[in-house]
Amino acid sequence: MPTQSDQLADLDPDDPRSPAQQIANALRAAILTGKLAPGDKLPSQNDLAARYNVARETVKRGLALLHAENLTVSRQGSGVFVRQRTERAVGLRPHIEAAFQRAHVSIDFAGFSGETLNGALAEPLDKVRAGRLTPESIAIRLLLSDLDRPTSLPSNAETGEDDPAVRARADRIVRRSVEGITEAVHELATMGLVHSARVEVRTHDMPPSFKLYVLNGTEAFFGLYQVVDNRVSIDGTPTVIRDVLGKDSELFHFADTDGDTSISREFIDQLQQWFNTRWETIAKDYPL
């Protein structure tokens, strides 16, 4: 009978990351995909050292990475366990990579620019190009704020009103992210590395208040934008704008590993429904 250790991904000798990082990635993927559920005990350090033919010290460093991400908890004399509570502030990048281990990848994003998503996609898309991740299809939908209309955010901080020049600057940021995602994903289909690759972009007239990610319909990430006054240069003129700050805001993670009746599962379904209803009703196509 296969053990938990046997179900973990192998080390990749061509991966530039250290064995400790790769072990952490394998365990993280097992946690995010439900192979290791909340409350489950991780394989022992001795089992992992034997599984990967590495020293226990290497395993310890890998486990420390998971602990730093609040994915695990250590119980003295008992071992290391998957943390029970999944609603926590987390980083997006490792979860995006884990999502690409599925045959069919779907990502729905609602927010301001998609700049964070563009960065988080870089590594898994590189791995698809290298043949280390092999999804059959990729479908990404981006639901963004409409910057063709007057808006309260972003705006001119000195007047407190909408400013077309501020919106034009924001639109350049958005377009850069959208084009980066679209070109990188479509390139995979052009190269014959995936059977289907689709990026759709629509806008709606709500100002950016939060960012939402739904991955493969099984995980959701939710974070609130902070409003800040930001000094920038617009057409060579220093300007203070009322901006939305998403890069440093906390993302809270909801996973359905607790089963179909969990609060997390219900929240994921509600977030997906929120996205779908706006996508299908009030959103309009974004010209690419």
PDB file of C-alpha atoms in Angstrom:
ATOM      1  CA  MET A   1       0.000   0.000   0.000  1.00  0.00           C
ATOM      2  CA  PRO A   2       1.459   3.404  -0.958  1.00  0.00           C
ATOM      3  CA  THR A   3       2.370   5.698   1.923  1.00  0.00           C
ATOM      4  CA  GLN A   4       1.924   9.471   2.141  1.00  0.00           C
ATOM      5  CA  SER A   5       5.590   9.860   1.214  1.00  0.00           C
ATOM      6  CA  ASP A   6       5.091   7.820  -1.953  1.00  0.00           C
ATOM      7  CA  GLN A   7       2.405  10.257  -3.146  1.00  0.00           C
ATOM      8  CA  LEU A   8       4.734  13.267  -2.990  1.00  0.00           C
ATOM      9  CA  ALA A   9       6.363  14.666  -6.123  1.00  0.00           C
ATOM     10  CA  ASP A  10       9.944  13.650  -6.838  1.00  0.00           C
ATOM     11  CA  LEU A  11      12.923  15.973  -6.700  1.00  0.00           C
ATOM     12  CA  ASP A  12      13.892  17.426 -10.062  1.00  0.00           C
ATOM     13  CA  PRO A  13      17.664  17.388 -10.634  1.00  0.00           C
ATOM     14  CA  ASP A  14      17.277  20.163 -13.224  1.00  0.00           C
ATOM     15  CA  ASP A  15      15.417  22.450 -10.813  1.00  0.00           C
ATOM     16  CA  PRO A  16      17.757  25.261  -9.668  1.00  0.00           C
ATOM     17  CA  ARG A  17      16.027  25.400  -6.294  1.00  0.00           C
ATOM     18  CA  SER A  18      17.549  23.564  -3.345  1.00  0.00           C
ATOM     19  CA  PRO A  19      16.321  20.101  -2.266  1.00  0.00           C
ATOM     20  CA  ALA A  20      14.854  21.707   0.866  1.00  0.00           C
ATOM     21  CA  GLN A  21      12.807  24.113  -1.263  1.00  0.00           C
ATOM     22  CA  GLN A  22      11.672  21.290  -3.552  1.00  0.00           C
ATOM     23  CA  ILE A  23      10.594  19.169  -0.578  1.00  0.00           C
ATOM     24  CA  ALA A  24       8.620  22.139   0.771  1.00  0.00           C
ATOM     25  CA  ASN A  25       7.024  22.583  -2.666  1.00  0.00           C
ATOM     26  CA  ALA A  26       6.031  18.898  -2.824  1.00  0.00           C
ATOM     27  CA  LEU A  27       4.442  19.012   0.620  1.00  0.00           C
ATOM     28  CA  ARG A  28       2.759  22.334  -0.120  1.00  0.00           C
ATOM     29  CA  ALA A  29       1.241  20.924  -3.302  1.00  0.00           C
ATOM     30  CA  ALA A  30      -0.022  17.876  -1.369  1.00  0.00           C
ATOM     31  CA  ILE A  31      -1.662  20.187   1.167  1.00  0.00           C
ATOM     32  CA  LEU A  32      -3.226  22.484  -1.422  1.00  0.00           C
ATOM     33  CA  THR A  33      -4.596  19.599  -3.502  1.00  0.00           C
ATOM     34  CA  GLY A  34      -6.063  17.831  -0.474  1.00  0.00           C
ATOM     35  CA  LYS A  35      -3.737  14.826  -0.426  1.00  0.00           C
ATOM     36  CA  LEU A  36      -2.796  16.090   3.018  1.00  0.00           C
ATOM     37  CA  ALA A  37      -5.940  17.466   4.644  1.00  0.00           C
ATOM     38  CA  PRO A  38      -6.193  19.892   7.572  1.00  0.00           C
ATOM     39  CA  GLY A  39      -5.239  18.003  10.726  1.00  0.00           C
ATOM     40  CA  ASP A  40      -3.293  15.299   8.867  1.00  0.00           C
ATOM     41  CA  LYS A  41       0.122  14.373  10.171  1.00  0.00           C
ATOM     42  CA  LEU A  42       2.984  14.896   7.723  1.00  0.00           C
ATOM     43  CA  PRO A  43       5.424  12.038   7.061  1.00  0.00           C
ATOM     44  CA  SER A  44       8.167  11.945   9.684  1.00  0.00           C
ATOM     45  CA  GLN A  45      11.534  13.562   9.078  1.00  0.00           C
ATOM     46  CA  ASN A  46      13.095  10.093   8.816  1.00  0.00           C
ATOM     47  CA  ASP A  47      10.496   9.009   6.235  1.00  0.00           C
ATOM     48  CA  LEU A  48      11.032  12.144   4.162  1.00  0.00           C
ATOM     49  CA  ALA A  49      14.815  11.849   4.383  1.00  0.00           C
ATOM     50  CA  ALA A  50      14.575   8.265   3.134  1.00  0.00           C
ATOM     51  CA  ARG A  51      12.013   9.192   0.444  1.00  0.00           C
ATOM     52  CA  TYR A  52      14.261  11.862  -1.020  1.00  0.00           C
ATOM     53  CA  ASN A  53      17.638  10.383  -0.087  1.00  0.00           C
ATOM     54  CA  VAL A  54      18.684  13.551   1.739  1.00  0.00           C
ATOM     55  CA  ALA A  55      19.894  14.406   5.232  1.00  0.00           C
ATOM     56  CA  ARG A  56      17.355  15.085   7.974  1.00  0.00           C
ATOM     57  CA  GLU A  57      18.734  18.624   8.203  1.00  0.00           C
ATOM     58  CA  THR A  58      17.584  19.200   4.607  1.00  0.00           C
ATOM     59  CA  VAL A  59      14.103  17.970   5.520  1.00  0.00           C
ATOM     60  CA  LYS A  60      14.061  20.261   8.556  1.00  0.00           C
ATOM     61  CA  ARG A  61      14.801  23.275   6.361  1.00  0.00           C
ATOM     62  CA  GLY A  62      11.963  22.324   4.019  1.00  0.00           C
ATOM     63  CA  LEU A  63       9.530  21.911   6.910  1.00  0.00           C
ATOM     64  CA  ALA A  64      10.615  25.284   8.282  1.00  0.00           C
ATOM     65  CA  LEU A  65       9.520  26.923   5.017  1.00  0.00           C
ATOM     66  CA  LEU A  66       6.014  25.467   5.393  1.00  0.00           C
ATOM     67  CA  HIS A  67       5.857  26.535   9.025  1.00  0.00           C
ATOM     68  CA  ALA A  68       6.811  30.096   8.019  1.00  0.00           C
ATOM     69  CA  GLU A  69       3.843  30.116   5.616  1.00  0.00           C
ATOM     70  CA  ASN A  70       1.486  29.018   8.438  1.00  0.00           C
ATOM     71  CA  LEU A  71       0.636  25.838   6.546  1.00  0.00           C
ATOM     72  CA  THR A  72       1.786  23.506   9.332  1.00  0.00           C
ATOM     73  CA  VAL A  73       1.974  23.335  13.108  1.00  0.00           C
ATOM     74  CA  SER A  74       4.447  21.332  15.203  1.00  0.00           C
ATOM     75  CA  ARG A  75       3.293  19.378  18.241  1.00  0.00           C
ATOM     76  CA  GLN A  76       6.104  18.387  20.551  1.00  0.00           C
ATOM     77  CA  GLY A  77       6.452  14.628  20.734  1.00  0.00           C
ATOM     78  CA  SER A  78       3.787  14.053  18.071  1.00  0.00           C
ATOM     79  CA  GLY A  79       5.137  15.473  14.821  1.00  0.00           C
ATOM     80  CA  VAL A  80       4.148  18.072  12.242  1.00  0.00           C
ATOM     81  CA  PHE A  81       0.520  18.502  11.161  1.00  0.00           C
ATOM     82  CA  VAL A  82      -1.341  20.414   8.476  1.00  0.00           C
ATOM     83  CA  ARG A  83      -2.801  23.488  10.131  1.00  0.00           C
ATOM     84  CA  GLN A  84      -6.528  23.139  10.732  1.00  0.00           C
ATOM     85  CA  ARG A  85      -7.513  26.724   9.937  1.00  0.00           C
ATOM     86  CA  THR A  86      -7.183  27.480   6.224  1.00  0.00           C
ATOM     87  CA  GLU A  87      -8.514  31.052   6.279  1.00  0.00           C
ATOM     88  CA  ARG A  88      -5.207  32.871   6.723  1.00  0.00           C
ATOM     89  CA  ALA A  89      -3.067  35.523   5.126  1.00  0.00           C
ATOM     90  CA  VAL A  90      -0.930  33.829   2.478  1.00  0.00           C
ATOM     91  CA  GLY A  91       1.241  34.418  -0.549  1.00  0.00           C
ATOM     92  CA  LEU A  92      -0.367  33.745  -3.928  1.00  0.00           C
ATOM     93  CA  ARG A  93       2.567  32.459  -5.962  1.00  0.00           C
ATOM     94  CA  PRO A  94       2.921  28.867  -4.629  1.00  0.00           C
ATOM     95  CA  HIS A  95      -0.816  28.292  -4.935  1.00  0.00           C
ATOM     96  CA  ILE A  96      -0.815  29.425  -8.562  1.00  0.00           C
ATOM     97  CA  GLU A  97       1.951  26.933  -9.302  1.00  0.00           C
ATOM     98  CA  ALA A  98       0.038  24.153  -7.523  1.00  0.00           C
ATOM     99  CA  ALA A  99      -3.043  24.999  -9.613  1.00  0.00           C
ATOM    100  CA  PHE A 100      -1.032  24.280 -12.772  1.00  0.00           C
ATOM    101  CA  GLN A 101      -0.596  20.672 -11.687  1.00  0.00           C
ATOM    102  CA  ARG A 102      -4.191  20.058 -12.771  1.00  0.00           C
ATOM    103  CA  ALA A 103      -4.985  18.954 -16.316  1.00  0.00           C
ATOM    104  CA  HIS A 104      -7.388  21.871 -16.787  1.00  0.00           C
ATOM    105  CA  VAL A 105      -6.364  25.178 -15.205  1.00  0.00           C
ATOM    106  CA  SER A 106      -8.908  27.921 -14.600  1.00  0.00           C
ATOM    107  CA  ILE A 107      -8.173  31.252 -12.928  1.00  0.00           C
ATOM    108  CA  ASP A 108     -10.731  34.000 -12.374  1.00  0.00           C
ATOM    109  CA  PHE A 109      -9.422  37.364 -11.179  1.00  0.00           C
ATOM    110  CA  ALA A 110     -11.370  40.464 -10.184  1.00  0.00           C
ATOM    111  CA  GLY A 111      -9.525  43.609  -9.174  1.00  0.00           C
ATOM    112  CA  PHE A 112      -7.615  46.611 -10.396  1.00  0.00           C
ATOM    113  CA  SER A 113      -4.761  45.750 -12.742  1.00  0.00           C
ATOM    114  CA  GLY A 114      -3.807  42.056 -12.605  1.00  0.00           C
ATOM    115  CA  GLU A 115      -0.202  43.112 -11.982  1.00  0.00           C
ATOM    116  CA  THR A 116       0.269  40.638  -9.107  1.00  0.00           C
ATOM    117  CA  LEU A 117      -1.265  37.817 -11.129  1.00  0.00           C
ATOM    118  CA  ASN A 118       1.020  38.593 -14.056  1.00  0.00           C
ATOM    119  CA  GLY A 119       4.043  38.189 -11.783  1.00  0.00           C
ATOM    120  CA  ALA A 120       2.701  35.045 -10.105  1.00  0.00           C
ATOM    121  CA  LEU A 121       2.107  33.370 -13.475  1.00  0.00           C
ATOM    122  CA  ALA A 122       5.684  33.827 -14.685  1.00  0.00           C
ATOM    123  CA  GLU A 123       7.205  30.781 -12.972  1.00  0.00           C
ATOM    124  CA  PRO A 124       4.489  28.199 -13.704  1.00  0.00           C
ATOM    125  CA  LEU A 125       4.308  29.320 -17.334  1.00  0.00           C
ATOM    126  CA  ASP A 126       8.100  28.942 -17.561  1.00  0.00           C
ATOM    127  CA  LYS A 127       7.710  25.409 -16.205  1.00  0.00           C
ATOM    128  CA  VAL A 128       5.105  24.627 -18.862  1.00  0.00           C
ATOM    129  CA  ARG A 129       7.575  25.814 -21.510  1.00  0.00           C
ATOM    130  CA  ALA A 130      10.231  23.552 -19.995  1.00  0.00           C
ATOM    131  CA  GLY A 131       7.869  20.578 -19.905  1.00  0.00           C
ATOM    132  CA  ARG A 132       7.884  20.338 -16.111  1.00  0.00           C
ATOM    133  CA  LEU A 133       4.198  21.229 -15.845  1.00  0.00           C
ATOM    134  CA  THR A 134       1.847  19.753 -18.446  1.00  0.00           C
ATOM    135  CA  PRO A 135      -1.705  21.095 -18.234  1.00  0.00           C
ATOM    136  CA  GLU A 136      -3.959  20.348 -21.180  1.00  0.00           C
ATOM    137  CA  SER A 137      -5.837  23.639 -21.063  1.00  0.00           C
ATOM    138  CA  ILE A 138      -5.573  27.080 -19.460  1.00  0.00           C
ATOM    139  CA  ALA A 139      -8.525  29.448 -19.113  1.00  0.00           C
ATOM    140  CA  ILE A 140      -8.072  32.835 -17.441  1.00  0.00           C
ATOM    141  CA  ARG A 141     -10.746  35.500 -16.959  1.00  0.00           C
ATOM    142  CA  LEU A 142      -9.900  39.014 -15.789  1.00  0.00           C
ATOM    143  CA  LEU A 143     -12.659  41.298 -14.485  1.00  0.00           C
ATOM    144  CA  LEU A 144     -11.278  44.828 -14.129  1.00  0.00           C
ATOM    145  CA  SER A 145     -12.537  48.312 -13.311  1.00  0.00           C
ATOM    146  CA  ASP A 146     -13.549  50.383 -16.322  1.00  0.00           C
ATOM    147  CA  LEU A 147     -11.033  53.205 -16.699  1.00  0.00           C
ATOM    148  CA  ASP A 148     -12.858  54.750 -19.656  1.00  0.00           C
ATOM    149  CA  ARG A 149     -15.373  56.242 -17.215  1.00  0.00           C
ATOM    150  CA  PRO A 150     -14.899  58.846 -14.472  1.00  0.00           C
ATOM    151  CA  THR A 151     -14.007  57.133 -11.212  1.00  0.00           C
ATOM    152  CA  SER A 152     -13.241  57.966  -7.594  1.00  0.00           C
ATOM    153  CA  LEU A 153     -10.233  55.631  -7.625  1.00  0.00           C
ATOM    154  CA  PRO A 154      -7.675  56.332  -8.843  1.00  0.00           C
ATOM    155  CA  SER A 155      -8.187  60.101  -8.831  1.00  0.00           C
ATOM    156  CA  ASN A 156      -6.434  63.411  -8.259  1.00  0.00           C
ATOM    157  CA  ALA A 157      -5.686  63.659  -4.516  1.00  0.00           C
ATOM    158  CA  GLU A 158      -5.426  67.472  -4.548  1.00  0.00           C
ATOM    159  CA  THR A 159      -8.853  68.064  -6.092  1.00  0.00           C
ATOM    160  CA  GLY A 160     -10.479  64.874  -4.835  1.00  0.00           C
ATOM    161  CA  GLU A 161     -12.034  64.436  -8.256  1.00  0.00           C
ATOM    162  CA  ASP A 162     -11.695  62.258 -11.296  1.00  0.00           C
ATOM    163  CA  ASP A 163      -8.762  63.143 -13.532  1.00  0.00           C
ATOM    164  CA  PRO A 164      -8.512  61.766 -17.099  1.00  0.00           C
ATOM    165  CA  ALA A 165      -4.704  61.959 -16.968  1.00  0.00           C
ATOM    166  CA  VAL A 166      -4.656  59.852 -13.793  1.00  0.00           C
ATOM    167  CA  ARG A 167      -6.980  57.317 -15.403  1.00  0.00           C
ATOM    168  CA  ALA A 168      -4.801  57.208 -18.515  1.00  0.00           C
ATOM    169  CA  ARG A 169      -1.764  56.408 -16.368  1.00  0.00           C
ATOM    170  CA  ALA A 170      -3.708  53.648 -14.605  1.00  0.00           C
ATOM    171  CA  ASP A 171      -4.908  52.260 -17.920  1.00  0.00           C
ATOM    172  CA  ARG A 172      -1.298  51.923 -19.113  1.00  0.00           C
ATOM    173  CA  ILE A 173      -0.511  49.854 -16.019  1.00  0.00           C
ATOM    174  CA  VAL A 174      -3.561  47.674 -16.579  1.00  0.00           C
ATOM    175  CA  ARG A 175      -2.846  47.188 -20.274  1.00  0.00           C
ATOM    176  CA  ARG A 176       0.749  46.190 -19.551  1.00  0.00           C
ATOM    177  CA  SER A 177      -0.435  43.462 -17.160  1.00  0.00           C
ATOM    178  CA  VAL A 178      -3.238  42.274 -19.427  1.00  0.00           C
ATOM    179  CA  GLU A 179      -0.988  42.057 -22.471  1.00  0.00           C
ATOM    180  CA  GLY A 180       1.716  40.283 -20.478  1.00  0.00           C
ATOM    181  CA  ILE A 181      -0.709  37.588 -19.317  1.00  0.00           C
ATOM    182  CA  THR A 182      -2.406  37.247 -22.696  1.00  0.00           C
ATOM    183  CA  GLU A 183       0.773  36.964 -24.737  1.00  0.00           C
ATOM    184  CA  ALA A 184       2.441  34.501 -22.357  1.00  0.00           C
ATOM    185  CA  VAL A 185      -0.589  32.179 -22.202  1.00  0.00           C
ATOM    186  CA  HIS A 186      -1.339  32.273 -25.929  1.00  0.00           C
ATOM    187  CA  GLU A 187       2.320  31.552 -26.684  1.00  0.00           C
ATOM    188  CA  LEU A 188       1.942  28.147 -25.026  1.00  0.00           C
ATOM    189  CA  ALA A 189      -0.841  27.192 -27.444  1.00  0.00           C
ATOM    190  CA  THR A 190       1.142  28.523 -30.400  1.00  0.00           C
ATOM    191  CA  MET A 191       4.084  26.336 -29.336  1.00  0.00           C
ATOM    192  CA  GLY A 192       1.785  23.316 -29.058  1.00  0.00           C
ATOM    193  CA  LEU A 193       2.460  22.911 -25.336  1.00  0.00           C
ATOM    194  CA  VAL A 194      -1.229  23.062 -24.348  1.00  0.00           C
ATOM    195  CA  HIS A 195      -4.282  22.019 -26.339  1.00  0.00           C
ATOM    196  CA  SER A 196      -6.268  25.100 -25.397  1.00  0.00           C
ATOM    197  CA  ALA A 197      -5.250  28.496 -23.998  1.00  0.00           C
ATOM    198  CA  ARG A 198      -7.745  31.303 -23.456  1.00  0.00           C
ATOM    199  CA  VAL A 199      -7.526  34.711 -21.769  1.00  0.00           C
ATOM    200  CA  GLU A 200     -10.701  36.803 -21.611  1.00  0.00           C
ATOM    201  CA  VAL A 201     -10.870  40.336 -20.218  1.00  0.00           C
ATOM    202  CA  ARG A 202     -13.927  42.377 -19.301  1.00  0.00           C
ATOM    203  CA  THR A 203     -14.519  45.572 -17.332  1.00  0.00           C
ATOM    204  CA  HIS A 204     -17.265  46.824 -15.037  1.00  0.00           C
ATOM    205  CA  ASP A 205     -18.055  50.217 -13.536  1.00  0.00           C
ATOM    206  CA  MET A 206     -17.285  49.456  -9.873  1.00  0.00           C
ATOM    207  CA  PRO A 207     -14.211  51.218  -8.432  1.00  0.00           C
ATOM    208  CA  PRO A 208     -11.493  48.811  -7.236  1.00  0.00           C
ATOM    209  CA  SER A 209     -12.197  47.933  -3.591  1.00  0.00           C
ATOM    210  CA  PHE A 210     -10.893  44.369  -3.356  1.00  0.00           C
ATOM    211  CA  LYS A 211      -9.075  41.712  -5.315  1.00  0.00           C
ATOM    212  CA  LEU A 212     -10.353  38.191  -5.784  1.00  0.00           C
ATOM    213  CA  TYR A 213      -8.788  35.062  -7.218  1.00  0.00           C
ATOM    214  CA  VAL A 214     -10.599  31.759  -7.766  1.00  0.00           C
ATOM    215  CA  LEU A 215      -8.320  28.869  -8.788  1.00  0.00           C
ATOM    216  CA  ASN A 216      -9.778  25.776 -10.434  1.00  0.00           C
ATOM    217  CA  GLY A 217     -13.040  26.401  -8.589  1.00  0.00           C
ATOM    218  CA  THR A 218     -11.525  24.871  -5.440  1.00  0.00           C
ATOM    219  CA  GLU A 219      -9.591  27.743  -3.860  1.00  0.00           C
ATOM    220  CA  ALA A 220     -10.293  31.419  -3.387  1.00  0.00           C
ATOM    221  CA  PHE A 221      -8.135  34.346  -2.304  1.00  0.00           C
ATOM    222  CA  PHE A 222      -9.611  37.613  -1.099  1.00  0.00           C
ATOM    223  CA  GLY A 223      -7.851  40.846  -0.174  1.00  0.00           C
ATOM    224  CA  LEU A 224      -8.834  44.474   0.394  1.00  0.00           C
ATOM    225  CA  TYR A 225      -7.182  47.374  -1.409  1.00  0.00           C
ATOM    226  CA  GLN A 226      -5.837  50.169   0.760  1.00  0.00           C
ATOM    227  CA  VAL A 227      -6.358  53.769  -0.401  1.00  0.00           C
ATOM    228  CA  VAL A 228      -3.169  55.839  -0.303  1.00  0.00           C
ATOM    229  CA  ASP A 229      -1.915  59.187  -1.550  1.00  0.00           C
ATOM    230  CA  ASN A 230       0.881  58.461  -3.972  1.00  0.00           C
ATOM    231  CA  ARG A 231       3.223  60.995  -5.614  1.00  0.00           C
ATOM    232  CA  VAL A 232       3.831  60.118  -9.276  1.00  0.00           C
ATOM    233  CA  SER A 233       4.912  61.818 -12.484  1.00  0.00           C
ATOM    234  CA  ILE A 234       2.205  62.375 -15.105  1.00  0.00           C
ATOM    235  CA  ASP A 235       3.405  63.828 -18.403  1.00  0.00           C
ATOM    236  CA  GLY A 236       6.511  65.030 -16.574  1.00  0.00           C
ATOM    237  CA  THR A 237       4.544  66.837 -13.848  1.00  0.00           C
ATOM    238  CA  PRO A 238       4.740  65.653 -10.204  1.00  0.00           C
ATOM    239  CA  THR A 239       1.191  64.793  -9.177  1.00  0.00           C
ATOM    240  CA  VAL A 240      -0.338  63.399  -5.994  1.00  0.00           C
ATOM    241  CA  ILE A 241      -2.935  60.792  -6.836  1.00  0.00           C
ATOM    242  CA  ARG A 242      -5.411  58.907  -4.680  1.00  0.00           C
ATOM    243  CA  ASP A 243      -4.326  55.388  -5.496  1.00  0.00           C
ATOM    244  CA  VAL A 244      -5.213  51.800  -4.577  1.00  0.00           C
ATOM    245  CA  LEU A 245      -2.458  49.726  -3.035  1.00  0.00           C
ATOM    246  CA  GLY A 246      -2.757  46.002  -3.575  1.00  0.00           C
ATOM    247  CA  LYS A 247       0.822  44.756  -3.612  1.00  0.00           C
ATOM    248  CA  ASP A 248       1.216  44.765   0.162  1.00  0.00           C
ATOM    249  CA  SER A 249      -2.354  43.950   1.173  1.00  0.00           C
ATOM    250  CA  GLU A 250      -3.002  40.606   2.835  1.00  0.00           C
ATOM    251  CA  LEU A 251      -4.676  37.827   0.889  1.00  0.00           C
ATOM    252  CA  PHE A 252      -6.896  35.418   2.781  1.00  0.00           C
ATOM    253  CA  HIS A 253      -7.087  31.874   1.511  1.00  0.00           C
ATOM    254  CA  PHE A 254     -10.164  29.655   1.440  1.00  0.00           C
ATOM    255  CA  ALA A 255      -9.835  26.013   0.366  1.00  0.00           C
ATOM    256  CA  ASP A 256     -12.419  23.270   0.073  1.00  0.00           C
ATOM    257  CA  THR A 257     -10.258  20.566   1.670  1.00  0.00           C
ATOM    258  CA  ASP A 258     -12.710  20.419   4.604  1.00  0.00           C
ATOM    259  CA  GLY A 259     -15.386  18.960   2.330  1.00  0.00           C
ATOM    260  CA  ASP A 260     -18.463  20.183   0.522  1.00  0.00           C
ATOM    261  CA  THR A 261     -20.210  21.285   3.723  1.00  0.00           C
ATOM    262  CA  SER A 262     -17.388  23.481   5.036  1.00  0.00           C
ATOM    263  CA  ILE A 263     -17.723  27.242   5.454  1.00  0.00           C
ATOM    264  CA  SER A 264     -14.749  27.631   3.088  1.00  0.00           C
ATOM    265  CA  ARG A 265     -16.560  25.673   0.365  1.00  0.00           C
ATOM    266  CA  GLU A 266     -19.668  27.832   0.777  1.00  0.00           C
ATOM    267  CA  PHE A 267     -17.607  31.032   0.607  1.00  0.00           C
ATOM    268  CA  ILE A 268     -15.768  29.861  -2.516  1.00  0.00           C
ATOM    269  CA  ASP A 269     -19.129  29.128  -4.166  1.00  0.00           C
ATOM    270  CA  GLN A 270     -20.430  32.593  -3.249  1.00  0.00           C
ATOM    271  CA  LEU A 271     -17.312  34.307  -4.595  1.00  0.00           C
ATOM    272  CA  GLN A 272     -17.529  32.314  -7.828  1.00  0.00           C
ATOM    273  CA  GLN A 273     -21.201  33.226  -8.151  1.00  0.00           C
ATOM    274  CA  TRP A 274     -20.403  36.907  -7.546  1.00  0.00           C
ATOM    275  CA  PHE A 275     -17.792  36.771 -10.308  1.00  0.00           C
ATOM    276  CA  ASN A 276     -19.990  34.890 -12.786  1.00  0.00           C
ATOM    277  CA  THR A 277     -23.048  37.125 -12.365  1.00  0.00           C
ATOM    278  CA  ARG A 278     -21.078  40.298 -12.994  1.00  0.00           C
ATOM    279  CA  TRP A 279     -19.156  38.727 -15.857  1.00  0.00           C
ATOM    280  CA  GLU A 280     -22.363  37.655 -17.576  1.00  0.00           C
ATOM    281  CA  THR A 281     -24.458  40.793 -16.945  1.00  0.00           C
ATOM    282  CA  ILE A 282     -22.812  44.195 -16.410  1.00  0.00           C
ATOM    283  CA  ALA A 283     -19.297  43.529 -17.706  1.00  0.00           C
ATOM    284  CA  LYS A 284     -18.214  44.583 -21.182  1.00  0.00           C
ATOM    285  CA  ASP A 285     -15.322  43.366 -23.327  1.00  0.00           C
ATOM    286  CA  TYR A 286     -11.951  45.012 -22.848  1.00  0.00           C
ATOM    287  CA  PRO A 287     -10.305  45.782 -26.217  1.00  0.00           C
ATOM    288  CA  LEU A 288      -7.012  43.889 -26.553  1.00  0.00           C
TER     289      LEU A 288
END
